[in-house]
Amino acid sequence: QVQLVESGGGLVQPGGSLRLSCAASGSIFGANAMGWYRQAPGKERDLVAFITTGGSTNYADSVRGRFTISRDNAKNTVYLQMNSLKPEDTAVYYCYAGFFRAPTYWGRGTQVTVSS
């Protein structure tokens, strides 16, 4: 059974930084990528970024240049370094494992709130 466990969310002031982590346990069979979606209240769940097992990355336009995704394949862990955070980054961030941007497995989510 695959479990994805996120950590690192919280409250931060605009302009601040947070680092999210997602550790996968179990065999992520068939998944070639891990990444993050986010969902703000009343909005759809949108892709933030993903990284393939080969290290290729993809970012949403809204976060490119501010967020950096990385992974440790040996630990089945993906990280999201978020800098220059804005109030509009406030959302629940969900980790996933899947095929490129298509999730097969989901984490439960971690809240990120950007507010002064």
mmCIF file with all atom_site columns, N, CA, C and O in Angstrom, residues 31-60:
data_model
loop_
_atom_site.group_PDB
_atom_site.id
_atom_site.type_symbol
_atom_site.label_atom_id
_atom_site.label_alt_id
_atom_site.label_comp_id
_atom_site.label_asym_id
_atom_site.label_entity_id
_atom_site.label_seq_id
_atom_site.pdbx_PDB_ins_code
_atom_site.Cartn_x
_atom_site.Cartn_y
_atom_site.Cartn_z
_atom_site.occupancy
_atom_site.B_iso_or_equiv
_atom_site.pdbx_formal_charge
_atom_site.auth_seq_id
_atom_site.auth_comp_id
_atom_site.auth_asym_id
_atom_site.auth_atom_id
_atom_site.pdbx_PDB_model_num
ATOM 1   N N  . ALA A 1 31 ? 4.881   4.784  -11.592 1.00 0.00 ? 31 ALA A N  1
ATOM 2   C CA . ALA A 1 31 ? 4.968   6.244  -11.506 1.00 0.00 ? 31 ALA A CA 1
ATOM 3   C C  . ALA A 1 31 ? 6.333   6.706  -11.989 1.00 0.00 ? 31 ALA A C  1
ATOM 4   O O  . ALA A 1 31 ? 7.348   6.201  -11.524 1.00 0.00 ? 31 ALA A O  1
ATOM 5   N N  . ASN A 1 32 ? 6.335   7.674  -12.902 1.00 0.00 ? 32 ASN A N  1
ATOM 6   C CA . ASN A 1 32 ? 7.612   8.214  -13.357 1.00 0.00 ? 32 ASN A CA 1
ATOM 7   C C  . ASN A 1 32 ? 7.838   9.636  -12.863 1.00 0.00 ? 32 ASN A C  1
ATOM 8   O O  . ASN A 1 32 ? 8.836   10.265 -13.227 1.00 0.00 ? 32 ASN A O  1
ATOM 9   N N  . ALA A 1 33 ? 6.896   10.139 -12.040 1.00 0.00 ? 33 ALA A N  1
ATOM 10  C CA . ALA A 1 33 ? 7.020   11.512 -11.569 1.00 0.00 ? 33 ALA A CA 1
ATOM 11  C C  . ALA A 1 33 ? 6.382   11.662 -10.198 1.00 0.00 ? 33 ALA A C  1
ATOM 12  O O  . ALA A 1 33 ? 5.478   10.903 -9.819  1.00 0.00 ? 33 ALA A O  1
ATOM 13  N N  . MET A 1 34 ? 6.876   12.638 -9.472  1.00 0.00 ? 34 MET A N  1
ATOM 14  C CA . MET A 1 34 ? 6.248   13.090 -8.232  1.00 0.00 ? 34 MET A CA 1
ATOM 15  C C  . MET A 1 34 ? 6.124   14.595 -8.302  1.00 0.00 ? 34 MET A C  1
ATOM 16  O O  . MET A 1 34 ? 6.932   15.263 -8.974  1.00 0.00 ? 34 MET A O  1
ATOM 17  N N  . GLY A 1 35 ? 5.120   15.126 -7.623  1.00 0.00 ? 35 GLY A N  1
ATOM 18  C CA . GLY A 1 35 ? 4.945   16.556 -7.701  1.00 0.00 ? 35 GLY A CA 1
ATOM 19  C C  . GLY A 1 35 ? 3.903   17.061 -6.740  1.00 0.00 ? 35 GLY A C  1
ATOM 20  O O  . GLY A 1 35 ? 3.526   16.370 -5.784  1.00 0.00 ? 35 GLY A O  1
ATOM 21  N N  . TRP A 1 36 ? 3.435   18.267 -7.030  1.00 0.00 ? 36 TRP A N  1
ATOM 22  C CA . TRP A 1 36 ? 2.502   18.948 -6.137  1.00 0.00 ? 36 TRP A CA 1
ATOM 23  C C  . TRP A 1 36 ? 1.379   19.619 -6.938  1.00 0.00 ? 36 TRP A C  1
ATOM 24  O O  . TRP A 1 36 ? 1.627   20.230 -7.973  1.00 0.00 ? 36 TRP A O  1
ATOM 25  N N  . TYR A 1 37 ? 0.186   19.466 -6.411  1.00 0.00 ? 37 TYR A N  1
ATOM 26  C CA . TYR A 1 37 ? -0.957  20.266 -6.806  1.00 0.00 ? 37 TYR A CA 1
ATOM 27  C C  . TYR A 1 37 ? -1.326  21.140 -5.620  1.00 0.00 ? 37 TYR A C  1
ATOM 28  O O  . TYR A 1 37 ? -0.918  20.886 -4.491  1.00 0.00 ? 37 TYR A O  1
ATOM 29  N N  . ARG A 1 38 ? -2.131  22.163 -5.866  1.00 0.00 ? 38 ARG A N  1
ATOM 30  C CA . ARG A 1 38 ? -2.674  22.960 -4.775  1.00 0.00 ? 38 ARG A CA 1
ATOM 31  C C  . ARG A 1 38 ? -4.117  23.328 -5.066  1.00 0.00 ? 38 ARG A C  1
ATOM 32  O O  . ARG A 1 38 ? -4.524  23.426 -6.221  1.00 0.00 ? 38 ARG A O  1
ATOM 33  N N  . GLN A 1 39 ? -4.853  23.532 -3.982  1.00 0.00 ? 39 GLN A N  1
ATOM 34  C CA . GLN A 1 39 ? -6.260  23.888 -4.105  1.00 0.00 ? 39 GLN A CA 1
ATOM 35  C C  . GLN A 1 39 ? -6.601  24.966 -3.100  1.00 0.00 ? 39 GLN A C  1
ATOM 36  O O  . GLN A 1 39 ? -6.494  24.743 -1.883  1.00 0.00 ? 39 GLN A O  1
ATOM 37  N N  . ALA A 1 40 ? -6.989  26.120 -3.608  1.00 0.00 ? 40 ALA A N  1
ATOM 38  C CA . ALA A 1 40 ? -7.443  27.223 -2.766  1.00 0.00 ? 40 ALA A CA 1
ATOM 39  C C  . ALA A 1 40 ? -8.950  27.085 -2.557  1.00 0.00 ? 40 ALA A C  1
ATOM 40  O O  . ALA A 1 40 ? -9.639  26.449 -3.367  1.00 0.00 ? 40 ALA A O  1
ATOM 41  N N  . PRO A 1 41 ? -9.479  27.696 -1.501  1.00 0.00 ? 41 PRO A N  1
ATOM 42  C CA . PRO A 1 41 ? -10.922 27.590 -1.230  1.00 0.00 ? 41 PRO A CA 1
ATOM 43  C C  . PRO A 1 41 ? -11.750 28.056 -2.423  1.00 0.00 ? 41 PRO A C  1
ATOM 44  O O  . PRO A 1 41 ? -11.517 29.130 -2.979  1.00 0.00 ? 41 PRO A O  1
ATOM 45  N N  . GLY A 1 42 ? -12.700 27.238 -2.822  1.00 0.00 ? 42 GLY A N  1
ATOM 46  C CA . GLY A 1 42 ? -13.591 27.594 -3.912  1.00 0.00 ? 42 GLY A CA 1
ATOM 47  C C  . GLY A 1 42 ? -12.991 27.471 -5.292  1.00 0.00 ? 42 GLY A C  1
ATOM 48  O O  . GLY A 1 42 ? -13.626 27.853 -6.280  1.00 0.00 ? 42 GLY A O  1
ATOM 49  N N  . LYS A 1 43 ? -11.780 26.939 -5.391  1.00 0.00 ? 43 LYS A N  1
ATOM 50  C CA . LYS A 1 43 ? -11.118 26.823 -6.685  1.00 0.00 ? 43 LYS A CA 1
ATOM 51  C C  . LYS A 1 43 ? -10.769 25.370 -6.987  1.00 0.00 ? 43 LYS A C  1
ATOM 52  O O  . LYS A 1 43 ? -10.797 24.514 -6.123  1.00 0.00 ? 43 LYS A O  1
ATOM 53  N N  . GLU A 1 44 ? -10.433 25.129 -8.243  1.00 0.00 ? 44 GLU A N  1
ATOM 54  C CA . GLU A 1 44 ? -10.029 23.790 -8.655  1.00 0.00 ? 44 GLU A CA 1
ATOM 55  C C  . GLU A 1 44 ? -8.618  23.480 -8.171  1.00 0.00 ? 44 GLU A C  1
ATOM 56  O O  . GLU A 1 44 ? -7.837  24.381 -7.860  1.00 0.00 ? 44 GLU A O  1
ATOM 57  N N  . ARG A 1 45 ? -8.320  22.189 -8.142  1.00 0.00 ? 45 ARG A N  1
ATOM 58  C CA . ARG A 1 45 ? -6.974  21.748 -7.802  1.00 0.00 ? 45 ARG A CA 1
ATOM 59  C C  . ARG A 1 45 ? -6.093  21.917 -9.039  1.00 0.00 ? 45 ARG A C  1
ATOM 60  O O  . ARG A 1 45 ? -6.384  21.374 -10.105 1.00 0.00 ? 45 ARG A O  1
ATOM 61  N N  . ASP A 1 46 ? -5.018  22.677 -8.887  1.00 0.00 ? 46 ASP A N  1
ATOM 62  C CA . ASP A 1 46 ? -4.145  23.007 -10.020 1.00 0.00 ? 46 ASP A CA 1
ATOM 63  C C  . ASP A 1 46 ? -2.739  22.471 -9.801  1.00 0.00 ? 46 ASP A C  1
ATOM 64  O O  . ASP A 1 46 ? -2.228  22.456 -8.674  1.00 0.00 ? 46 ASP A O  1
ATOM 65  N N  . LEU A 1 47 ? -2.102  22.101 -10.896 1.00 0.00 ? 47 LEU A N  1
ATOM 66  C CA . LEU A 1 47 ? -0.728  21.630 -10.839 1.00 0.00 ? 47 LEU A CA 1
ATOM 67  C C  . LEU A 1 47 ? 0.204   22.780 -10.458 1.00 0.00 ? 47 LEU A C  1
ATOM 68  O O  . LEU A 1 47 ? 0.099   23.886 -10.998 1.00 0.00 ? 47 LEU A O  1
ATOM 69  N N  . VAL A 1 48 ? 1.113   22.496 -9.534  1.00 0.00 ? 48 VAL A N  1
ATOM 70  C CA . VAL A 1 48 ? 2.142   23.465 -9.161  1.00 0.00 ? 48 VAL A CA 1
ATOM 71  C C  . VAL A 1 48 ? 3.458   23.118 -9.864  1.00 0.00 ? 48 VAL A C  1
ATOM 72  O O  . VAL A 1 48 ? 4.063   23.945 -10.527 1.00 0.00 ? 48 VAL A O  1
ATOM 73  N N  . ALA A 1 49 ? 3.899   21.873 -9.680  1.00 0.00 ? 49 ALA A N  1
ATOM 74  C CA . ALA A 1 49 ? 5.168   21.451 -10.273 1.00 0.00 ? 49 ALA A CA 1
ATOM 75  C C  . ALA A 1 49 ? 5.281   19.943 -10.179 1.00 0.00 ? 49 ALA A C  1
ATOM 76  O O  . ALA A 1 49 ? 4.659   19.314 -9.314  1.00 0.00 ? 49 ALA A O  1
ATOM 77  N N  . PHE A 1 50 ? 6.081   19.368 -11.085 1.00 0.00 ? 50 PHE A N  1
ATOM 78  C CA . PHE A 1 50 ? 6.420   17.961 -10.946 1.00 0.00 ? 50 PHE A CA 1
ATOM 79  C C  . PHE A 1 50 ? 7.852   17.737 -11.409 1.00 0.00 ? 50 PHE A C  1
ATOM 80  O O  . PHE A 1 50 ? 8.434   18.579 -12.120 1.00 0.00 ? 50 PHE A O  1
ATOM 81  N N  . ILE A 1 51 ? 8.397   16.602 -10.973 1.00 0.00 ? 51 ILE A N  1
ATOM 82  C CA . ILE A 1 51 ? 9.752   16.229 -11.351 1.00 0.00 ? 51 ILE A CA 1
ATOM 83  C C  . ILE A 1 51 ? 9.751   14.746 -11.671 1.00 0.00 ? 51 ILE A C  1
ATOM 84  O O  . ILE A 1 51 ? 9.152   13.947 -10.940 1.00 0.00 ? 51 ILE A O  1
ATOM 85  N N  . THR A 1 52 ? 10.393  14.379 -12.761 1.00 0.00 ? 52 THR A N  1
ATOM 86  C CA . THR A 1 52 ? 10.441  12.976 -13.163 1.00 0.00 ? 52 THR A CA 1
ATOM 87  C C  . THR A 1 52 ? 11.591  12.253 -12.464 1.00 0.00 ? 52 THR A C  1
ATOM 88  O O  . THR A 1 52 ? 12.478  12.889 -11.872 1.00 0.00 ? 52 THR A O  1
ATOM 89  N N  . THR A 1 53 ? 11.589  10.940 -12.573 1.00 0.00 ? 53 THR A N  1
ATOM 90  C CA . THR A 1 53 ? 12.683  10.170 -11.992 1.00 0.00 ? 53 THR A CA 1
ATOM 91  C C  . THR A 1 53 ? 14.008  10.525 -12.641 1.00 0.00 ? 53 THR A C  1
ATOM 92  O O  . THR A 1 53 ? 15.064  10.389 -12.032 1.00 0.00 ? 53 THR A O  1
ATOM 93  N N  . GLY A 1 54 ? 13.950  11.026 -13.869 1.00 0.00 ? 54 GLY A N  1
ATOM 94  C CA . GLY A 1 54 ? 15.166  11.457 -14.550 1.00 0.00 ? 54 GLY A CA 1
ATOM 95  C C  . GLY A 1 54 ? 15.607  12.862 -14.210 1.00 0.00 ? 54 GLY A C  1
ATOM 96  O O  . GLY A 1 54 ? 16.682  13.303 -14.650 1.00 0.00 ? 54 GLY A O  1
ATOM 97  N N  . GLY A 1 55 ? 14.778  13.569 -13.453 1.00 0.00 ? 55 GLY A N  1
ATOM 98  C CA . GLY A 1 55 ? 15.155  14.911 -13.017 1.00 0.00 ? 55 GLY A CA 1
ATOM 99  C C  . GLY A 1 55 ? 14.578  16.048 -13.829 1.00 0.00 ? 55 GLY A C  1
ATOM 100 O O  . GLY A 1 55 ? 14.839  17.223 -13.541 1.00 0.00 ? 55 GLY A O  1
ATOM 101 N N  . SER A 1 56 ? 13.776  15.738 -14.842 1.00 0.00 ? 56 SER A N  1
ATOM 102 C CA . SER A 1 56 ? 13.132  16.814 -15.604 1.00 0.00 ? 56 SER A CA 1
ATOM 103 C C  . SER A 1 56 ? 12.040  17.454 -14.756 1.00 0.00 ? 56 SER A C  1
ATOM 104 O O  . SER A 1 56 ? 11.325  16.761 -14.035 1.00 0.00 ? 56 SER A O  1
ATOM 105 N N  . THR A 1 57 ? 11.917  18.768 -14.878 1.00 0.00 ? 57 THR A N  1
ATOM 106 C CA . THR A 1 57 ? 10.948  19.500 -14.058 1.00 0.00 ? 57 THR A CA 1
ATOM 107 C C  . THR A 1 57 ? 9.960   20.274 -14.920 1.00 0.00 ? 57 THR A C  1
ATOM 108 O O  . THR A 1 57 ? 10.242  20.599 -16.087 1.00 0.00 ? 57 THR A O  1
ATOM 109 N N  . ASN A 1 58 ? 8.831   20.559 -14.316 1.00 0.00 ? 58 ASN A N  1
ATOM 110 C CA . ASN A 1 58 ? 7.783   21.341 -14.982 1.00 0.00 ? 58 ASN A CA 1
ATOM 111 C C  . ASN A 1 58 ? 7.115   22.189 -13.918 1.00 0.00 ? 58 ASN A C  1
ATOM 112 O O  . ASN A 1 58 ? 6.794   21.686 -12.829 1.00 0.00 ? 58 ASN A O  1
ATOM 113 N N  . TYR A 1 59 ? 6.886   23.472 -14.216 1.00 0.00 ? 59 TYR A N  1
ATOM 114 C CA . TYR A 1 59 ? 6.303   24.396 -13.256 1.00 0.00 ? 59 TYR A CA 1
ATOM 115 C C  . TYR A 1 59 ? 5.104   25.123 -13.857 1.00 0.00 ? 59 TYR A C  1
ATOM 116 O O  . TYR A 1 59 ? 5.074   25.433 -15.053 1.00 0.00 ? 59 TYR A O  1
ATOM 117 N N  . ALA A 1 60 ? 4.156   25.433 -12.993 1.00 0.00 ? 60 ALA A N  1
ATOM 118 C CA . ALA A 1 60 ? 3.089   26.348 -13.393 1.00 0.00 ? 60 ALA A CA 1
ATOM 119 C C  . ALA A 1 60 ? 3.698   27.731 -13.594 1.00 0.00 ? 60 ALA A C  1
ATOM 120 O O  . ALA A 1 60 ? 4.645   28.120 -12.907 1.00 0.00 ? 60 ALA A O  1
#
